[in-house]
């Protein structure tokens, strides 16, 4: 059944999205403000489950591409969120019928809400990855052979571009360069797909899951029960570690901010987190790998369960680290090639949230 | 000699100092008009230790006055928020997330104009002087008396804020209407909304700041003191009168900061955890190199998100007035507060408080000891052990490494703490612990901070860092620091993902001793 996303749902949704952002995905606060502003101006948004989608619907994803640090300074506008959608409509020759989130982690889960409200379109209760990843092509539709292009991008000054590329990695490369030139924060619209394709390639019910997660953490705090345990339950994950951040090292090696955080817990136990925007690998003191991308490695504030971003990691924070399963399709050979530890430069096999090693042969690509 | 004063909600504490030596210390009730309490406190100091006005080289004051004015939404100037950034940022105008009653209390008006920079310093759009003049005329027509100007990426390049300020000033000058202008790059950090919010708060307090400074100056002059007056800032450094008139927002969290700084100077420890126990709460902070560690992210003030400099303080509900559960031996968070002197058992009341426990245990000699003689010693021990455990836990949460860190206890309620704290060992109790905040206010240091995004070429990293550090040093000297005493006390470097050219956010703080004789 379709349901309605109102003004008061946004803070829970944004909190859930920040958790699913696994340390990256950008400041959900700005996205939440934009979504609230759009709902105030245009009314609530209808969220539609994948199962209710007509085969011939025309679905597009909407989001932001660039540096989250820029977005907290040069705030996006609703006009710039809509501009690439209008360009896509013109390019495709017919208007989109539904908006979808490319990722449910971080700011790109709330910007599509703003887009759907401002456009007066329904929003799919689904997303392209079930978490956050740093590059445009890193979505399940890519695995299903859906083209990111034509992809439209726009800045707040009114500049709009549409690219047609040979594959989704090229879309990322070309749009990234343009985004830098346009001030490092652009709005994009792409991955046009039919309803049938959306049902096959997207992660279902992810908005509900995000809302449930954010609300669950808030409610646990009110009930004086443990918010982190609640999050673990909702995510069907496991708590890897509880402790204190005792060291954070950061370096810009490949244009991305990479880093390592060391945590110590009771009885001198240690945990090491390796991150690049998102958390990628969690290993124990003996360097035993406990969990890796593409499963979710999430850092929450010890008592409040408030998500901690990789940029916000600080010496002295008391946190708990949880691992949770990602969509199984990410553990296919093609999925691991795109977002596994190897892609990010780590020569370790992918490990599931429960510590199992996957060789990429087990899962199937389709849902 | 110099005088340190801390004006709290309940007490005005004052000390007379000779360098780091405390010559006299007094506690006085805070008066509704603040300055009367200060005059009385200075007179009380003179009674303890004679001095003449010209002997005083400086008066340092810490006050909660400005933050109270904001929280109570009183005496705020009609304020306009002007943002430069169009066509960007339009959908989220200034004060978008403010509580409605504060917007009303400021009679606030918001304006968007062209301008602003990209992350790399290229303009978003050129300034439009005619647009700004129209906005300024509208402000003037609506009785605005204080203007907050923010511009996108002004921490990278603040030229446009300065230019826009001149245009607004010129328009107001056309018919002689006075106007105060606050610029965001001088107040907050990266994060437009938070920086802008802090700037608007500052603007709203500008008129009050003028009145308060005039009052404080008059109070000191009435005592024959001709020396300059300084107010302490959130980060433990001082600002002079003119700075306070322009940046009252910088005084907001000076209370806990002063306690911590005072604990440092009285205990002789510069890196330590400080537990300040008052009537209702125990506030735990961390001193690193003599300065409080600051919060990393946003801080909400009166319901508004801001990102200016605030000390990182953890408050737990344990103080001298805390209620004690006779069954469970649990303490707080409820407190009798200022009614302690009538409600506690030792004062003839009927409520079991933490103070009663301290008296029963022989740690304090307050009130009538016989009124707590009936308490079971085992129960008293349990309560004290629980307090020690919770304070130790709070200190453990604040410390930044597993290395041992000394703990200093200050404040009237610190009698509740044991001499040994689990995990941490000996608790240091400096002399004059009850007026540590006034001593903290009296410590004469000034600072300069730089926070900006710079492009770091791989081969020139050291050079770039040195340049940014030098800027901070120069800022501290400009603020009144003695050049030979300035040192870098904080440096933080965070590479920014997705930006080209190894963009790195650098934050540097330099601090030095106040040049007392030069002013």
Coordinates of C-alpha atoms in Angstrom, one line a residue, chain B residues 261-485:
Chain B
X261 CA 41.0 27.7 33.4
X262 CA 40.9 28.6 37.1
X263 CA 41.4 25.0 38.1
X264 CA 44.5 24.9 35.9
X265 CA 46.1 27.9 37.4
X266 CA 45.3 27.0 41.0
X267 CA 46.4 23.4 40.7
X268 CA 49.4 24.0 38.5
X269 CA 48.2 21.4 36.0
X270 CA 47.7 22.4 32.4
X271 CA 46.5 19.0 31.1
X272 CA 43.9 17.5 33.3
X273 CA 40.2 16.7 33.7
X274 CA 38.3 19.3 35.7
X275 CA 35.2 18.5 37.7
X276 CA 33.2 21.6 38.7
X277 CA 30.5 20.6 41.2
X278 CA 27.8 23.1 41.8
X279 CA 24.4 22.9 43.4
X280 CA 22.6 20.9 40.7
X281 CA 25.2 19.5 38.3
X282 CA 28.8 18.4 38.1
X283 CA 30.4 19.6 34.9
X284 CA 33.3 17.7 33.5
X285 CA 35.7 19.2 31.0
X286 CA 39.1 18.6 29.7
X287 CA 42.1 21.0 29.7
X288 CA 44.7 20.4 27.1
X289 CA 47.7 22.7 27.4
X290 CA 45.8 24.9 29.7
X291 CA 42.8 25.4 27.4
X292 CA 39.4 23.6 27.3
X293 CA 38.9 21.1 24.6
X294 CA 36.2 22.3 22.3
X295 CA 33.2 20.6 20.8
X296 CA 33.7 19.2 17.4
X297 CA 30.3 19.8 15.8
X298 CA 27.3 22.0 16.1
X299 CA 26.0 23.3 19.4
X300 CA 22.4 24.3 20.0
X301 CA 21.9 27.6 21.8
X302 CA 18.3 28.5 22.7
X303 CA 17.2 26.0 20.1
X304 CA 19.4 27.4 17.4
X305 CA 22.2 25.4 15.6
X306 CA 25.5 27.2 15.7
X307 CA 29.1 26.3 15.1
X308 CA 31.1 28.8 17.0
X309 CA 33.7 27.9 19.6
X310 CA 32.4 26.2 22.7
X311 CA 34.1 24.1 25.4
X312 CA 33.2 20.4 25.4
X313 CA 31.5 19.9 28.7
X314 CA 29.6 16.8 30.0
X315 CA 27.1 17.6 32.7
X316 CA 25.8 15.0 35.1
X317 CA 23.0 15.5 37.6
X318 CA 25.1 15.5 40.8
X319 CA 25.6 18.5 43.0
X320 CA 25.4 19.7 46.6
X321 CA 21.6 20.0 46.4
X322 CA 21.0 16.7 44.7
X323 CA 18.2 14.6 46.2
X324 CA 19.3 11.3 47.7
X325 CA 17.0 8.2 47.6
X326 CA 17.0 6.7 51.1
X327 CA 16.2 3.3 49.6
X328 CA 18.5 2.9 46.6
X329 CA 21.3 5.3 47.6
X330 CA 21.0 6.8 44.2
X331 CA 21.8 10.6 43.8
X332 CA 20.1 13.2 41.6
X333 CA 19.2 14.3 39.0
X334 CA 16.5 16.1 41.1
X335 CA 17.9 18.9 43.3
X336 CA 16.6 21.4 45.9
X337 CA 18.8 24.0 44.1
X338 CA 18.9 27.4 45.9
X339 CA 16.5 26.0 48.6
X340 CA 19.4 24.0 50.0
X341 CA 19.7 26.2 53.0
X342 CA 16.1 25.6 54.1
X343 CA 15.4 22.1 52.8
X344 CA 18.5 20.0 53.6
X345 CA 18.5 18.1 56.9
X346 CA 21.5 19.9 58.3
X347 CA 19.7 23.2 57.9
X348 CA 16.6 21.9 59.7
X349 CA 14.7 20.8 56.6
X350 CA 13.2 17.4 55.7
X351 CA 14.9 16.5 52.4
X352 CA 17.9 14.2 52.3
X353 CA 20.5 15.9 50.1
X354 CA 24.0 15.1 48.9
X355 CA 25.2 17.9 51.3
X356 CA 23.7 16.0 54.2
X357 CA 25.7 12.9 53.2
X358 CA 28.9 14.9 53.0
X359 CA 28.4 16.3 56.5
X360 CA 27.5 12.9 57.9
X361 CA 30.7 11.5 56.4
X362 CA 32.7 14.3 58.1
X363 CA 33.8 15.7 54.7
X364 CA 32.2 19.1 55.4
X365 CA 31.2 21.1 58.4
X366 CA 28.0 22.8 57.3
X367 CA 24.8 23.4 59.3
X368 CA 23.9 21.2 62.2
X369 CA 25.7 18.0 62.2
X370 CA 23.5 16.3 64.8
X371 CA 20.6 16.4 62.3
X372 CA 22.3 13.7 60.2
X373 CA 23.7 11.6 63.1
X374 CA 21.0 9.0 62.6
X375 CA 22.2 8.1 59.1
X376 CA 23.6 4.6 58.8
X377 CA 27.3 4.9 58.1
X378 CA 27.1 2.0 55.6
X379 CA 24.4 3.8 53.7
X380 CA 26.5 7.1 53.7
X381 CA 29.4 5.1 52.3
X382 CA 27.2 3.6 49.6
X383 CA 26.0 7.1 48.5
X384 CA 29.5 8.5 48.4
X385 CA 30.8 5.4 46.5
X386 CA 28.0 5.9 43.9
X387 CA 28.9 9.5 43.5
X388 CA 32.6 8.7 43.0
X389 CA 31.7 5.9 40.5
X390 CA 29.5 8.2 38.4
X391 CA 32.0 11.1 38.4
X392 CA 34.8 8.7 37.5
X393 CA 32.7 7.3 34.6
X394 CA 32.1 10.8 33.3
X395 CA 35.8 11.7 33.5
X396 CA 36.6 8.5 31.7
X397 CA 34.2 9.4 28.9
X398 CA 35.8 12.8 28.5
X399 CA 39.5 11.8 28.5
X400 CA 41.1 11.4 25.1
X401 CA 43.5 8.6 25.7
X402 CA 43.8 5.7 28.0
X403 CA 46.8 7.4 29.6
X404 CA 46.3 8.4 33.2
X405 CA 45.1 12.0 33.6
X406 CA 45.0 14.0 36.8
X407 CA 41.6 15.1 38.1
X408 CA 41.0 18.6 39.6
X409 CA 37.9 19.3 41.6
X410 CA 36.5 22.8 42.0
X411 CA 33.3 24.5 43.0
X412 CA 31.3 24.6 46.2
X413 CA 30.0 21.0 45.7
X414 CA 33.3 19.4 45.3
X415 CA 33.2 18.3 49.0
X416 CA 31.1 15.4 47.6
X417 CA 34.1 13.9 45.9
X418 CA 36.5 11.5 47.6
X419 CA 40.2 12.1 47.8
X420 CA 40.7 9.1 45.6
X421 CA 38.7 8.5 42.4
X422 CA 38.3 5.0 41.0
X423 CA 40.5 4.7 37.8
X424 CA 42.1 8.0 38.4
X425 CA 43.7 8.1 41.9
X426 CA 44.2 11.3 43.8
X427 CA 41.8 14.2 43.3
X428 CA 43.5 17.5 43.3
X429 CA 41.8 20.2 45.3
X430 CA 43.4 23.5 44.7
X431 CA 43.3 26.4 47.2
X432 CA 40.5 28.9 46.5
X433 CA 38.6 26.1 44.7
X434 CA 35.3 27.8 45.4
X435 CA 36.2 31.0 43.4
X436 CA 38.2 29.1 40.7
X437 CA 35.9 30.6 38.0
X438 CA 36.9 34.2 39.0
X439 CA 40.5 33.1 39.0
X440 CA 40.0 31.6 35.5
X441 CA 38.5 34.9 34.3
X442 CA 41.6 36.7 35.6
X443 CA 44.1 34.7 33.5
X444 CA 45.3 37.2 30.9
X445 CA 45.7 35.4 27.6
X446 CA 44.5 36.3 24.1
X447 CA 44.1 34.2 21.1
X448 CA 43.7 34.1 17.3
X449 CA 42.0 31.4 15.3
X450 CA 42.0 30.5 11.6
X451 CA 39.7 28.0 10.0
X452 CA 39.8 27.7 6.3
X453 CA 40.0 25.4 3.3
X454 CA 43.3 25.5 1.5
X455 CA 44.6 23.7 -1.6
X456 CA 47.7 21.8 -0.5
X457 CA 50.2 20.9 -3.2
X458 CA 51.8 17.6 -2.1
X459 CA 55.3 19.1 -2.2
X460 CA 54.3 22.3 -0.3
X461 CA 52.4 20.8 2.6
X462 CA 54.8 22.0 5.3
X463 CA 55.0 25.5 3.8
X464 CA 51.2 25.8 3.6
X465 CA 50.8 24.7 7.2
X466 CA 53.4 27.2 8.3
X467 CA 51.6 30.0 6.4
X468 CA 48.3 29.2 8.1
X469 CA 49.9 29.0 11.5
X470 CA 51.6 32.4 11.0
X471 CA 48.2 33.9 10.1
X472 CA 46.8 32.6 13.5
X473 CA 49.8 34.1 15.3
X474 CA 49.3 37.4 13.7
X475 CA 45.6 37.4 14.6
X476 CA 46.5 36.7 18.2
X477 CA 49.0 39.6 18.2
X478 CA 46.4 41.9 16.6
X479 CA 44.1 40.9 19.5
X480 CA 46.6 42.1 22.0
X481 CA 49.0 39.2 22.7
X482 CA 52.6 39.9 23.5
X483 CA 54.4 38.7 20.4
X484 CA 57.2 36.7 22.2
X485 CA 54.6 34.7 24.2

